[in-house]
PDB file of C-alpha atoms in Angstrom:
ATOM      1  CA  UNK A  24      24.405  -5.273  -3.210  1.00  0.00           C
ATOM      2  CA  UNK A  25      27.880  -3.855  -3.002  1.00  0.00           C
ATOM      3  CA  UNK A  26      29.017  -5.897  -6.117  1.00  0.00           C
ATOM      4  CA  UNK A  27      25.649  -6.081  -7.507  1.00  0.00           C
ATOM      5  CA  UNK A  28      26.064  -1.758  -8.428  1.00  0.00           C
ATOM      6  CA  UNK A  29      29.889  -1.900  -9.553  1.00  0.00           C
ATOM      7  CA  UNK A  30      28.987  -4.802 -12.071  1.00  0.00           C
ATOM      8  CA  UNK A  31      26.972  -2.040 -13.735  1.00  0.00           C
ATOM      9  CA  UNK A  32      28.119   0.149 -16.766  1.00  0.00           C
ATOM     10  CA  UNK A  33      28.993   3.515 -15.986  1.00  0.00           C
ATOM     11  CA  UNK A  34      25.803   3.539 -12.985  1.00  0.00           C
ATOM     12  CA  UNK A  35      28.334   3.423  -9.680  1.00  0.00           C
ATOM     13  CA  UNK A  36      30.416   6.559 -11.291  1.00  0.00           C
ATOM     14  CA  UNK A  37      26.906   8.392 -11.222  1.00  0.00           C
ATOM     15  CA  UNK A  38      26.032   7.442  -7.932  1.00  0.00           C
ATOM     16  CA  UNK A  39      29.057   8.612  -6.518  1.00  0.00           C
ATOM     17  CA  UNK A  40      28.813  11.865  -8.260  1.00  0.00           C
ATOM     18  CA  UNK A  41      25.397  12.679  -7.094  1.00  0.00           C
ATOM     19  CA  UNK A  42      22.066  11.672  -8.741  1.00  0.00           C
ATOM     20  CA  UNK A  43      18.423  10.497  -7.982  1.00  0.00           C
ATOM     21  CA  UNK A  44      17.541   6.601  -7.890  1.00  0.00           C
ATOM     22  CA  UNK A  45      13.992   5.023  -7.664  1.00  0.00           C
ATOM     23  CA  UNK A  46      13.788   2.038  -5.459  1.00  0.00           C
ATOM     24  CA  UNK A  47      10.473   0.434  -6.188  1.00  0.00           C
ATOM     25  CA  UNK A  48       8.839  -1.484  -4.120  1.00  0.00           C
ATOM     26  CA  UNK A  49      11.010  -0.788  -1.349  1.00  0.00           C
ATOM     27  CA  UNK A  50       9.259  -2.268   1.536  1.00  0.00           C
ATOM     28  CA  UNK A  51      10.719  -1.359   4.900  1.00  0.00           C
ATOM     29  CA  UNK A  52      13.343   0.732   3.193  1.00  0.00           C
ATOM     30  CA  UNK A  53      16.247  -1.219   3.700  1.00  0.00           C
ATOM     31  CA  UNK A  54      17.602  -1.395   0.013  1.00  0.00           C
ATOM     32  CA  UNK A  55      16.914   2.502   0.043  1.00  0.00           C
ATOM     33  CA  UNK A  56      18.266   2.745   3.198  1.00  0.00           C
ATOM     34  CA  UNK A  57      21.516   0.915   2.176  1.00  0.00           C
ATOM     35  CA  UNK A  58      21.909   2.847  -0.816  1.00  0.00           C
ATOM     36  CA  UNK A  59      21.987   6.360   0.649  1.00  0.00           C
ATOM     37  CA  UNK A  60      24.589   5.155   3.141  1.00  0.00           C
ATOM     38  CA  UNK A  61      26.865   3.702   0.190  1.00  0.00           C
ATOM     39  CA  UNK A  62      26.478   6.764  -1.718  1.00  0.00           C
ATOM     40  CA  UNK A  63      26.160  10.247   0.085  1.00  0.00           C
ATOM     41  CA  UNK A  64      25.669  12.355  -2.956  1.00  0.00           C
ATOM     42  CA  UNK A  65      22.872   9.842  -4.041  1.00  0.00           C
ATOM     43  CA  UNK A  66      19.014  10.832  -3.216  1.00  0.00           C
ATOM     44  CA  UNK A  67      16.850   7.728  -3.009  1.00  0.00           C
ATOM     45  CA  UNK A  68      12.763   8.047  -3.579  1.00  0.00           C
ATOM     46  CA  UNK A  69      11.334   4.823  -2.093  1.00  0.00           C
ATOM     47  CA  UNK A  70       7.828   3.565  -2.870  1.00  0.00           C
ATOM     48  CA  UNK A  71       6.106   0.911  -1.656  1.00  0.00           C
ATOM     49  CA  UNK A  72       1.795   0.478  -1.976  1.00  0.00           C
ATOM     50  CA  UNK A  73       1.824  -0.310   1.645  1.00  0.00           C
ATOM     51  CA  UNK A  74       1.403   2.463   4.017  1.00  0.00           C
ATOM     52  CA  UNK A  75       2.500   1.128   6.843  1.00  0.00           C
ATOM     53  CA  UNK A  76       5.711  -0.011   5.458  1.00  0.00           C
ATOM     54  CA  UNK A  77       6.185   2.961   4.221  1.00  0.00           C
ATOM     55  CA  UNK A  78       6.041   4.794   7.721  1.00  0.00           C
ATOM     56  CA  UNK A  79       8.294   2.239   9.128  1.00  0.00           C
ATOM     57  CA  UNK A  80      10.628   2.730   6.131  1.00  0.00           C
ATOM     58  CA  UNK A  81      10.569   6.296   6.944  1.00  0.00           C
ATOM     59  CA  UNK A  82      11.106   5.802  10.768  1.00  0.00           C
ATOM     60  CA  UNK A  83      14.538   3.366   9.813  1.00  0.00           C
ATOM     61  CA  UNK A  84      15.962   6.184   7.508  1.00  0.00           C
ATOM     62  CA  UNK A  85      15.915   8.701  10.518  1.00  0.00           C
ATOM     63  CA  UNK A  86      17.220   6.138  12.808  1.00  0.00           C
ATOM     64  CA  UNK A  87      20.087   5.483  10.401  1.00  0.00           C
ATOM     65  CA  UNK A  88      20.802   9.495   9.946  1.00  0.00           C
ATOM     66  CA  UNK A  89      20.070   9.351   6.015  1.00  0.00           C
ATOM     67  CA  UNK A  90      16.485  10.499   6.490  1.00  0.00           C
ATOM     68  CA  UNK A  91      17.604  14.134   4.944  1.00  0.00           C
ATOM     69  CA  UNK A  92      18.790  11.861   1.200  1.00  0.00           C
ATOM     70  CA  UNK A  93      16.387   9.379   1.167  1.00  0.00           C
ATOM     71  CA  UNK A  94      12.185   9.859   0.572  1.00  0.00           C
ATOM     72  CA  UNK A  95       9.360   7.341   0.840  1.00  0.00           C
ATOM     73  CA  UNK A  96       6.261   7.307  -1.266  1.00  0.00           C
ATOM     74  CA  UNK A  97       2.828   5.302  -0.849  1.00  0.00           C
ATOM     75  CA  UNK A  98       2.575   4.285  -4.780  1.00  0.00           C
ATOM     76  CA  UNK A  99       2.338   1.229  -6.462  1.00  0.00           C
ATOM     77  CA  UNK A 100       4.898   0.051  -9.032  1.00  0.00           C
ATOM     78  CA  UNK A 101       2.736   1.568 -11.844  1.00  0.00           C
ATOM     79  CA  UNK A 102       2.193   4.889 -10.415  1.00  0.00           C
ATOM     80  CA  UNK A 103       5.584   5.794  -8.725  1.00  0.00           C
ATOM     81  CA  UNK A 104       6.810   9.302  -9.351  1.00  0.00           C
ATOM     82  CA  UNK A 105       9.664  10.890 -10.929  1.00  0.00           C
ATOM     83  CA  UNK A 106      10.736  10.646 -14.373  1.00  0.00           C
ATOM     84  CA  UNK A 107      15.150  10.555 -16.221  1.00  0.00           C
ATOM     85  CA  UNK A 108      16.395   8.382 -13.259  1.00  0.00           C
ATOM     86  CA  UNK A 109      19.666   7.026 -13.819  1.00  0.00           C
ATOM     87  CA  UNK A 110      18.861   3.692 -11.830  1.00  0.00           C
ATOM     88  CA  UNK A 111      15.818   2.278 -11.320  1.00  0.00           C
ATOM     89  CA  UNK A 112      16.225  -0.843  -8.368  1.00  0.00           C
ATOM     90  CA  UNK A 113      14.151  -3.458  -7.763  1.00  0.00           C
ATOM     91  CA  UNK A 114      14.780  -6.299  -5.130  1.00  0.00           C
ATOM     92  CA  UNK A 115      13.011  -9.425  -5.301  1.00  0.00           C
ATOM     93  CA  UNK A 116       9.493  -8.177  -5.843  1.00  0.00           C
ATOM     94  CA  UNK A 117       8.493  -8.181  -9.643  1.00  0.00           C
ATOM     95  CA  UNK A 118       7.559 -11.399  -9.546  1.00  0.00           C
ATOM     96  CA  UNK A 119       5.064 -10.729  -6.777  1.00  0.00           C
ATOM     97  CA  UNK A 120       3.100  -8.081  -9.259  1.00  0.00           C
ATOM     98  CA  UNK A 121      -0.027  -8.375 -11.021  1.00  0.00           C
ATOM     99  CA  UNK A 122       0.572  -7.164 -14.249  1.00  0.00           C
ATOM    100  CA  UNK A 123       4.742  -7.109 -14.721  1.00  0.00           C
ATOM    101  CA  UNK A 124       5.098  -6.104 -18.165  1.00  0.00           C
ATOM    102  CA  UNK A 125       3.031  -2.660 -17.530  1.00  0.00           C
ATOM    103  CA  UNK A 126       5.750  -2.410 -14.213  1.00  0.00           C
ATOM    104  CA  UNK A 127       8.285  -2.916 -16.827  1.00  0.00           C
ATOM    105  CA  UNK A 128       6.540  -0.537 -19.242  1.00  0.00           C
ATOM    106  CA  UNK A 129       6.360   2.554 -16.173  1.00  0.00           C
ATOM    107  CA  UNK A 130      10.445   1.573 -15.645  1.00  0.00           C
ATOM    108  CA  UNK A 131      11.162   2.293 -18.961  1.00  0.00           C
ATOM    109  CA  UNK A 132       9.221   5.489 -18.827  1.00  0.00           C
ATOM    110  CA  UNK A 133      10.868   6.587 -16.057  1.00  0.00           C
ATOM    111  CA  UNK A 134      14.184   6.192 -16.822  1.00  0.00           C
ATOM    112  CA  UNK A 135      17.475   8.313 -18.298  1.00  0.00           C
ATOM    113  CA  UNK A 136      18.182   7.594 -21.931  1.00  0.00           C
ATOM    114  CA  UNK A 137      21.688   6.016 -20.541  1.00  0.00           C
ATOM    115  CA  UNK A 138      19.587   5.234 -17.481  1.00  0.00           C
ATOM    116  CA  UNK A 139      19.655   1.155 -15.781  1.00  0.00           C
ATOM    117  CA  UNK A 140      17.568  -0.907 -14.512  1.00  0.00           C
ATOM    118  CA  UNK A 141      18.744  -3.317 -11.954  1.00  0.00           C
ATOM    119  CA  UNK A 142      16.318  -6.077 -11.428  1.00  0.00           C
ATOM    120  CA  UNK A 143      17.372  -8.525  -8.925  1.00  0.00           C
ATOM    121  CA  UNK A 144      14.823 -11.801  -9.088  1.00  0.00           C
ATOM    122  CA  UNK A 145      14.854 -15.548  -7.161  1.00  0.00           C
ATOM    123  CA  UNK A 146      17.232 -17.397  -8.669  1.00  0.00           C
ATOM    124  CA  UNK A 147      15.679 -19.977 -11.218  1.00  0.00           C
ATOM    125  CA  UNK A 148      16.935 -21.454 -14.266  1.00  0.00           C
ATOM    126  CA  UNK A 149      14.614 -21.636 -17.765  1.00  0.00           C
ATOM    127  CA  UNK A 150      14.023 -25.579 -17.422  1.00  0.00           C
ATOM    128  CA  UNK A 151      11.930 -26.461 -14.521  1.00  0.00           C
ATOM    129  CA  UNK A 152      14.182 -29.877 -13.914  1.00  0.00           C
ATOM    130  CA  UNK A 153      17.566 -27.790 -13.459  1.00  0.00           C
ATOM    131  CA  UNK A 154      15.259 -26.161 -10.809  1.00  0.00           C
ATOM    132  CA  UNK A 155      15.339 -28.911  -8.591  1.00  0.00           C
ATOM    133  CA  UNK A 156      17.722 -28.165  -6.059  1.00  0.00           C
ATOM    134  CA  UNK A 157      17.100 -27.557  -2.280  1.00  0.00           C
ATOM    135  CA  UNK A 158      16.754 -23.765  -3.222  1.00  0.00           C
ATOM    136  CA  UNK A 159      14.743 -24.293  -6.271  1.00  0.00           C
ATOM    137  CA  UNK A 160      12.314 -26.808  -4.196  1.00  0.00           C
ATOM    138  CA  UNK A 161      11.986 -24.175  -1.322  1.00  0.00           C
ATOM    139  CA  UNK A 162      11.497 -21.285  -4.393  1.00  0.00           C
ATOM    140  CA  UNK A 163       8.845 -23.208  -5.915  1.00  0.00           C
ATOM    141  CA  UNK A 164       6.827 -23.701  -2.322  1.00  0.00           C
ATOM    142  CA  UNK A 165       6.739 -20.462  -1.378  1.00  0.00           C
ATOM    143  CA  UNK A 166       5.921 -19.078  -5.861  1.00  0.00           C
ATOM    144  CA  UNK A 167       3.463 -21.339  -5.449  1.00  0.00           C
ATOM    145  CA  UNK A 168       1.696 -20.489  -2.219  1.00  0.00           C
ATOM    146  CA  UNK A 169       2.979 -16.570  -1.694  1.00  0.00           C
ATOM    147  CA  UNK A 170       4.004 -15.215  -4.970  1.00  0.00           C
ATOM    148  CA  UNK A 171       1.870 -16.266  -7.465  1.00  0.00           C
ATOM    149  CA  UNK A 172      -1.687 -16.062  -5.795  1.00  0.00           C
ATOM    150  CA  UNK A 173      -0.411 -12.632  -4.555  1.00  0.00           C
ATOM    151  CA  UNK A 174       0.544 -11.504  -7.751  1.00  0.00           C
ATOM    152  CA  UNK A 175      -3.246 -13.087  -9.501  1.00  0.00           C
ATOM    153  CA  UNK A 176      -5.027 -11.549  -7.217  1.00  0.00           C
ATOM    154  CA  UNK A 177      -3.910  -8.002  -7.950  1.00  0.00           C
ATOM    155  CA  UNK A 178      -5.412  -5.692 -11.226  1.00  0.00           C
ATOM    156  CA  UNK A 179      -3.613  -7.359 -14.160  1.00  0.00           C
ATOM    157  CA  UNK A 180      -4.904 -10.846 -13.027  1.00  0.00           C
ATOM    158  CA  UNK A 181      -1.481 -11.851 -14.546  1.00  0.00           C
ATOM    159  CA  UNK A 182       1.750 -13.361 -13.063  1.00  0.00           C
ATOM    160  CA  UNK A 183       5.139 -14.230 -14.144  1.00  0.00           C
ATOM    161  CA  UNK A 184       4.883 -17.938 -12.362  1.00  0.00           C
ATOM    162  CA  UNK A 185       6.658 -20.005 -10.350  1.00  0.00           C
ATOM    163  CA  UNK A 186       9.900 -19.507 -10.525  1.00  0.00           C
ATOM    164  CA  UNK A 187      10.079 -17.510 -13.753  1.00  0.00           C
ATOM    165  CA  UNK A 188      13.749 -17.620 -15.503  1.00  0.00           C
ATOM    166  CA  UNK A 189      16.209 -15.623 -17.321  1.00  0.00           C
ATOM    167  CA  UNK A 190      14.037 -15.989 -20.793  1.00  0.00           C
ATOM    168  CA  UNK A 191      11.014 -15.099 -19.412  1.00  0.00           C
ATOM    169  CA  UNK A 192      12.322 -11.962 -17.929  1.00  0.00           C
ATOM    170  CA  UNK A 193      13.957 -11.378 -20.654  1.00  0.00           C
ATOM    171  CA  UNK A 194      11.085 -11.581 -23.232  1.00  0.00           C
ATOM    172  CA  UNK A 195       9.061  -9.366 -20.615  1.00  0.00           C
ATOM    173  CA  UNK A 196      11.989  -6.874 -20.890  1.00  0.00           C
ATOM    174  CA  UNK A 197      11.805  -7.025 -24.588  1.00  0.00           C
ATOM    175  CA  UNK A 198       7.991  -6.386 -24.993  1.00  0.00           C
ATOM    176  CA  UNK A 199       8.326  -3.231 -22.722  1.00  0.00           C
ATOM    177  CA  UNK A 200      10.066  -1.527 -25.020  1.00  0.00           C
ATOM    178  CA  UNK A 201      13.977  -1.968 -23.605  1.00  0.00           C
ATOM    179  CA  UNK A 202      16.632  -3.041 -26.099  1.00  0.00           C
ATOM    180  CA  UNK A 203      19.811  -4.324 -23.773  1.00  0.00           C
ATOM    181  CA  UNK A 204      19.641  -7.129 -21.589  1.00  0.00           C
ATOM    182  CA  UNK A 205      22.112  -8.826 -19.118  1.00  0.00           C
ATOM    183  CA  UNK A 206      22.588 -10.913 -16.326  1.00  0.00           C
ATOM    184  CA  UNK A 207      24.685  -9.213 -13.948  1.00  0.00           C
ATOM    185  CA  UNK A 208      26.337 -10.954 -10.907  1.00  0.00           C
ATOM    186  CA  UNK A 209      24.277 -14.002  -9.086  1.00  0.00           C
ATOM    187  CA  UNK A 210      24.705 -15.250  -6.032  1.00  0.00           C
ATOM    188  CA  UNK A 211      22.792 -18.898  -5.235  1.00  0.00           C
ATOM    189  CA  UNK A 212      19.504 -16.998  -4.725  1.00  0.00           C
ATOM    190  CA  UNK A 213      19.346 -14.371  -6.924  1.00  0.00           C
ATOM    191  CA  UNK A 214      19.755 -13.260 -10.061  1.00  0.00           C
ATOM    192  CA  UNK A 215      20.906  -9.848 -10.931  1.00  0.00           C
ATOM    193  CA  UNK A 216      19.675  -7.982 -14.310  1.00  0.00           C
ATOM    194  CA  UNK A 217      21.010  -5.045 -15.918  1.00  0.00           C
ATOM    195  CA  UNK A 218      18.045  -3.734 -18.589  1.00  0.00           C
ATOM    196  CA  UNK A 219      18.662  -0.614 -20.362  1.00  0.00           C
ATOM    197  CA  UNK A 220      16.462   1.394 -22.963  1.00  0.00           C
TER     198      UNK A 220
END
């Protein structure tokens, strides 16, 4: 993460100046967690549809002294709250959601005209051959046993597949209403996205 923020236009300077960021679907809080400590003038809400994460996520912030800048919610990626965020973040989980393009839909909602979102996703390339690497082969295991009957068998009944790439995210981002796209930094597992209104 801490070349995954600077990589983004203009969203470290407000971070470091003091703002409000939604981390959705947050889990145990560790992305929120890591945020608040990188940026003390930062507030981080956390949401996550899982109560008990969310109670653990809320025990680690206390343990790691940041409980006072960073706030958990039980909501699901449709229904988090808050509205004019300057930086939306979501790690790894998108693809896990039943209905993605109304996620991407309540993003763009929710954020700052000049607002980001940072979408970080598997790595996975558009062709399914260039996906057949030892990463790609261990991606496409778990999409296919974990991620995509998770995803099917939430409201929305629809899923981005196994191992969606850069075009499909893309389009996604499109028909949600944003009009700037970009791949950020990657690393050999992930891909990084900067989408802005």
């Amino acid at each position: 993460m801490s070349s995954w923020i600077p990589a983004l236009d203009g969203i470290e300077e407000k971070l470091e100046a003091g703002t409000v960021v939604a981390d959705v679907g947050c889990g145990l809080g560790s992305s929120s967690i890591l945020l608040a400590q990188s940026y003390p003038r930062t507030t981080v809400v956390g949401s996550d549809y899982h109560a008990e994460s969310i109670e653990l996520a809320r025990e680690h912030a206390a343990e790691a002294g940041v409980a006072d800048r960073v706030d958990f919610e039980v909501a699901t990626a449709h229904t988090f709250t808050g509205t004019d965020y300057d930086l939306v973040t979501m790690f790894d989980c998108l693809h896990d959601m039943g209905n993605p393009l109304g996620v991407a839909r309540r993003v763009r909602g929710a954020l700052a005209p000049e607002g980001a979102w940072l979408l970080v996703e598997p790595y996975a390339a558009d062709a399914v051959e260039e996906n057949f690497t030892p990463v790609g082969r261990l991606y496409y295991s778990g999409s296919t046993f974990l991620c995509v009957p998770n995803a099917l068998s939430q409201p929305g009944g629809y899923a981005l597949g196994a191992q969606a790439g850069e075009a499909r995210i893309r389009e996604l981002s499109r028909e949600a209403g944003f009009t700037r796209f970009r791949r950020a930094p990657e690393t050999p597992f992930n891909l990084v996205y900067e989408i802005r209104p």
